[in-house]
Tab-separated table of N, CA and C in Angstrom:
chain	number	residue	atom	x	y	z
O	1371	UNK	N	11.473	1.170	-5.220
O	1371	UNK	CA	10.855	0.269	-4.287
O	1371	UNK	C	11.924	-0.440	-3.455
O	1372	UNK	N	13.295	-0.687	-3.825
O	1372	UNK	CA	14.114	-1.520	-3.233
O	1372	UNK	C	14.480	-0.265	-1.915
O	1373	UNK	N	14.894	0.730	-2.697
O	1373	UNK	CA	15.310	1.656	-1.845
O	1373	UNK	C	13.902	1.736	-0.371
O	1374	UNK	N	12.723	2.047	-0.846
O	1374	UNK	CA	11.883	1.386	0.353
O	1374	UNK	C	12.063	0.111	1.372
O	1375	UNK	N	12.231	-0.690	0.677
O	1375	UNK	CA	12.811	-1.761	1.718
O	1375	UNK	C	14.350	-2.048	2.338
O	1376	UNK	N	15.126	-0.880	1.868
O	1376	UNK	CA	15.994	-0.973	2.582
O	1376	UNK	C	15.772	0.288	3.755
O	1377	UNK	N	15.225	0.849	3.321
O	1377	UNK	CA	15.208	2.530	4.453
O	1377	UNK	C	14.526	1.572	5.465
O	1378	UNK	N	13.100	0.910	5.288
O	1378	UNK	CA	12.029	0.284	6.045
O	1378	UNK	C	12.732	-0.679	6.959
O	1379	UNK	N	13.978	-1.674	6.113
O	1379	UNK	CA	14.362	-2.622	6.823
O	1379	UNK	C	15.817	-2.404	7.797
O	1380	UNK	N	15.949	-1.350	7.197
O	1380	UNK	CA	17.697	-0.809	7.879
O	1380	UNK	C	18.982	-0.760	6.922
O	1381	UNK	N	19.460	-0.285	6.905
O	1381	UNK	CA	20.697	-0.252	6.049
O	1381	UNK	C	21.715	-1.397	6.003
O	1382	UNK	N	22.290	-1.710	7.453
O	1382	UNK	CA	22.924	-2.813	7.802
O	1382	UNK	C	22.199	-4.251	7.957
O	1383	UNK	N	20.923	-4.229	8.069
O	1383	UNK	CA	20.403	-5.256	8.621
O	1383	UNK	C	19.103	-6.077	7.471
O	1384	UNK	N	20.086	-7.572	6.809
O	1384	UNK	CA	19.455	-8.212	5.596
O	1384	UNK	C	18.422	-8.714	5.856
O	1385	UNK	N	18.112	-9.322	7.315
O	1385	UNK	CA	16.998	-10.004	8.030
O	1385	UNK	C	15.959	-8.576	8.137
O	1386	UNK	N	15.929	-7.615	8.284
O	1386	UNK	CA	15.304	-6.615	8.202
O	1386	UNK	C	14.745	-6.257	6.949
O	1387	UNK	N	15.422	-6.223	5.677
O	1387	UNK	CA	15.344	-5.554	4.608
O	1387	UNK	C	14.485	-6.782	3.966
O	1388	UNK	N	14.627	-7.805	4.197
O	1388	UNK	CA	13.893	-9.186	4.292
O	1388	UNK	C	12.573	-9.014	4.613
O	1389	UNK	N	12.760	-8.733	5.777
O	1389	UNK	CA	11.327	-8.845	6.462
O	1389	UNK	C	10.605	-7.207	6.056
O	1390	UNK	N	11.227	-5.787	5.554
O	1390	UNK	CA	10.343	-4.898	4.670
O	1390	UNK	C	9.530	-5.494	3.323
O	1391	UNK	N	10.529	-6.059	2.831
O	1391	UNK	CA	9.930	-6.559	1.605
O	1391	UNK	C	9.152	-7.924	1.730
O	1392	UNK	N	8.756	-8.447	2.733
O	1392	UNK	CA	7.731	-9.316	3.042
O	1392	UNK	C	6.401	-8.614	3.323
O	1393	UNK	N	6.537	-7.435	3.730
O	1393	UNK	CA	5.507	-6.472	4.459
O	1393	UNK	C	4.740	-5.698	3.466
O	1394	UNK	N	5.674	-4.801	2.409
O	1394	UNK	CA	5.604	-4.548	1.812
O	1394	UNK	C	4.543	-5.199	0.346
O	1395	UNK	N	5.308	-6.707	0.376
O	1395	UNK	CA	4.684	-7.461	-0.407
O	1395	UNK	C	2.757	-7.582	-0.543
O	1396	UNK	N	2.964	-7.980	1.159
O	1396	UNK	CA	1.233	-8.143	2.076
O	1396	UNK	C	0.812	-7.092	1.378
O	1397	UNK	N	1.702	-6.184	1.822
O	1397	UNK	CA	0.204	-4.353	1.912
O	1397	UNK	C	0.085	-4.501	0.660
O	1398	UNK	N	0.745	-4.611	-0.102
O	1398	UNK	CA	0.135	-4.091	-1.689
O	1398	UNK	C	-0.465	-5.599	-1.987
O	1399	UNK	N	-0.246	-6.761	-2.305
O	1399	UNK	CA	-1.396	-7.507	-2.641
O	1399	UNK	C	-2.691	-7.808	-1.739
O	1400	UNK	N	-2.355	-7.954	-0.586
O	1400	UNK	CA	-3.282	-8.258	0.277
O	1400	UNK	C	-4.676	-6.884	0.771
O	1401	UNK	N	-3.737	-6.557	1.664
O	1401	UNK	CA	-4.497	-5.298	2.453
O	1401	UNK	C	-4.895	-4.248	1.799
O	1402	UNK	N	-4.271	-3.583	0.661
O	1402	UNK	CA	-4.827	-2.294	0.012
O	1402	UNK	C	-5.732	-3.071	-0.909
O	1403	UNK	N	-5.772	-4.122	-2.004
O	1403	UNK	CA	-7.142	-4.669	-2.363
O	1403	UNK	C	-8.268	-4.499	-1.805
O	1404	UNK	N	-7.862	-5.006	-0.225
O	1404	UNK	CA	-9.398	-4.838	0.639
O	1404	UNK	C	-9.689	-3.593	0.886
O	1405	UNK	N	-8.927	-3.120	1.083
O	1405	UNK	CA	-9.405	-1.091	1.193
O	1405	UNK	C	-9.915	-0.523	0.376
O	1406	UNK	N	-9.140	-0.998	-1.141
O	1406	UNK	CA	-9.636	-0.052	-2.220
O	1406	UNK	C	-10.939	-0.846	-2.369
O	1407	UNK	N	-11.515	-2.063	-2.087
O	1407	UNK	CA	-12.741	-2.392	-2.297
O	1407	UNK	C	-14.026	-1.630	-1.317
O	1408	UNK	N	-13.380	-1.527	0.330
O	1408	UNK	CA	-13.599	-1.110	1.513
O	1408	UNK	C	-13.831	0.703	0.269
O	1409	UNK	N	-13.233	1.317	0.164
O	1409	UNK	CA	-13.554	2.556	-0.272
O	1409	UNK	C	-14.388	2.885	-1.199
O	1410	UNK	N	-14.761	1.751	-2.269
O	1410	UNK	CA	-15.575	1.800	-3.480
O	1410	UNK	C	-17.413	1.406	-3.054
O	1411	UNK	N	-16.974	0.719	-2.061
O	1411	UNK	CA	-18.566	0.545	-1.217
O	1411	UNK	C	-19.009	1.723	-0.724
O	1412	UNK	N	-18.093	2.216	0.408
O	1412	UNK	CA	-17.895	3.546	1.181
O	1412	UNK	C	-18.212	5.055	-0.299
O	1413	UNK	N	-17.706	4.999	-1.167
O	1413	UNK	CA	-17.917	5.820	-2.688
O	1413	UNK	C	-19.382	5.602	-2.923
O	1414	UNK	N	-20.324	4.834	-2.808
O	1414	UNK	CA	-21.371	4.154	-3.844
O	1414	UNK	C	-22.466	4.652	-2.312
O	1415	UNK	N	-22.445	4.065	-1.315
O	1415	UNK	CA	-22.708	4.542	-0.118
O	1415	UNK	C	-22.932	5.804	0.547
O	1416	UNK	N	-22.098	6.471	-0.119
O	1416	UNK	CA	-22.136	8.241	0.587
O	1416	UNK	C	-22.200	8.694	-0.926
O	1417	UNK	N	-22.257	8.249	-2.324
O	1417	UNK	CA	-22.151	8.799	-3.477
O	1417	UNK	C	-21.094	9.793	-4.015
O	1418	UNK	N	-19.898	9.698	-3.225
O	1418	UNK	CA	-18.787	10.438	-3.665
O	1418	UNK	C	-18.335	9.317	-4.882
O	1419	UNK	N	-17.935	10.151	-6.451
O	1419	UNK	CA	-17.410	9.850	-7.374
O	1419	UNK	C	-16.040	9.368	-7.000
O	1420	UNK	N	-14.971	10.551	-6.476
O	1420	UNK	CA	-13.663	10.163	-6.254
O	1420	UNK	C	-13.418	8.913	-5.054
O	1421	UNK	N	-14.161	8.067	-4.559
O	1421	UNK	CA	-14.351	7.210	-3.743
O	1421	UNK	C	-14.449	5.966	-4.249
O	1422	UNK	N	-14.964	6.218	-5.593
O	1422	UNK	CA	-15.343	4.853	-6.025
O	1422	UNK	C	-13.818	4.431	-7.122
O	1423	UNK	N	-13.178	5.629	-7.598
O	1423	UNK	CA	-12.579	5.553	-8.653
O	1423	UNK	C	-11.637	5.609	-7.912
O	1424	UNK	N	-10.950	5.420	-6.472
O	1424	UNK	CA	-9.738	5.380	-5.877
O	1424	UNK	C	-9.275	3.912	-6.084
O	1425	UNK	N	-8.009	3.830	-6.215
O	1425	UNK	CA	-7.315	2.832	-6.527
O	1425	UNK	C	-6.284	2.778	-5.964
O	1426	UNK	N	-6.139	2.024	-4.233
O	1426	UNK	CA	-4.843	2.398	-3.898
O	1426	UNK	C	-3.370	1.357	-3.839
O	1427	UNK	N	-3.772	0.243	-4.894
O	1427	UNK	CA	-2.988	-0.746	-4.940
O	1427	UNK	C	-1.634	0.214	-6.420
O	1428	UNK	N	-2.064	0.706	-7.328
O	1428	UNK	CA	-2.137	1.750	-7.962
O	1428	UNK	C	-0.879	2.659	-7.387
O	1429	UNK	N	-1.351	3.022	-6.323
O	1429	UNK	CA	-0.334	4.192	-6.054
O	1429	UNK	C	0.607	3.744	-4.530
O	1430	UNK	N	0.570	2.535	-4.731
O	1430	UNK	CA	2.045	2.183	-3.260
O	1430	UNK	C	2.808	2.679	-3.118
O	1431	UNK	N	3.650	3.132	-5.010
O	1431	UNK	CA	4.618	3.794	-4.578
O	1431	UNK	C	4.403	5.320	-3.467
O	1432	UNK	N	3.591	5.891	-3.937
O	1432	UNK	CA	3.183	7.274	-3.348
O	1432	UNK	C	2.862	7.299	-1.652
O	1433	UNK	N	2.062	5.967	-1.385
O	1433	UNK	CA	2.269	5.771	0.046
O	1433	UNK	C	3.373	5.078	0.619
O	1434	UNK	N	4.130	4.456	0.054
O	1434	UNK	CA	5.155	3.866	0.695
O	1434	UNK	C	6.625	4.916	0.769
O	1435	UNK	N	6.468	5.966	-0.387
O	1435	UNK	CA	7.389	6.935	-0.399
O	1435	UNK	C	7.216	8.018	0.821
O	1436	UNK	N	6.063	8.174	0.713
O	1436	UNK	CA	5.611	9.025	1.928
O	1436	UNK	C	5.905	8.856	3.016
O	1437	UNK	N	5.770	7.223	3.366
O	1437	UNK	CA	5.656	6.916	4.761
O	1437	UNK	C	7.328	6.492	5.260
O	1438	UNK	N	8.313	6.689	4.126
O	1438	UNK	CA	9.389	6.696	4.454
O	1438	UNK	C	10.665	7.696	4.783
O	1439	UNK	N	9.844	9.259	4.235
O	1439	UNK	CA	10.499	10.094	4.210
O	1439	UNK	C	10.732	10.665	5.550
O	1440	UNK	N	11.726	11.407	5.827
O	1440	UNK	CA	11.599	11.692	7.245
O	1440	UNK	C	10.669	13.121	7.687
């Protein structure tokens, strides 16, 4: 995860790597809560099983690895 916030924030730059891991922080407590709730309605709604049982606070690492690779 550190290594995420340094790729995210820059190598040279602490005010950067600062401000990844502020961002970072948000998405996983804040914003993916509301999604994975946003998806479990959306699951129950259209009756897809794997919709309801998604959990994406759970797997940050997997999106945050992703979204850093080149």
């Amino acid at each position: 995860m550190i290594l995420v916030m340094v790729v995210l924030g820059g190598m040279g730059s602490v005010y950067g790597v600062v401000l990844a891991a502020i961002i970072l922080q948000l998405l996983q407590s804040w914003f993916l809560q509301d999604l994975t709730g946003w998806s479990h309605m959306l699951g129950r709604a259209l009756g897809s099983a794997w919709l309801q049982r998604v959990d994406l606070v759970q797997s940050i690492e997997l999106i945050s690895a992703s979204s850093s690779s080149p």
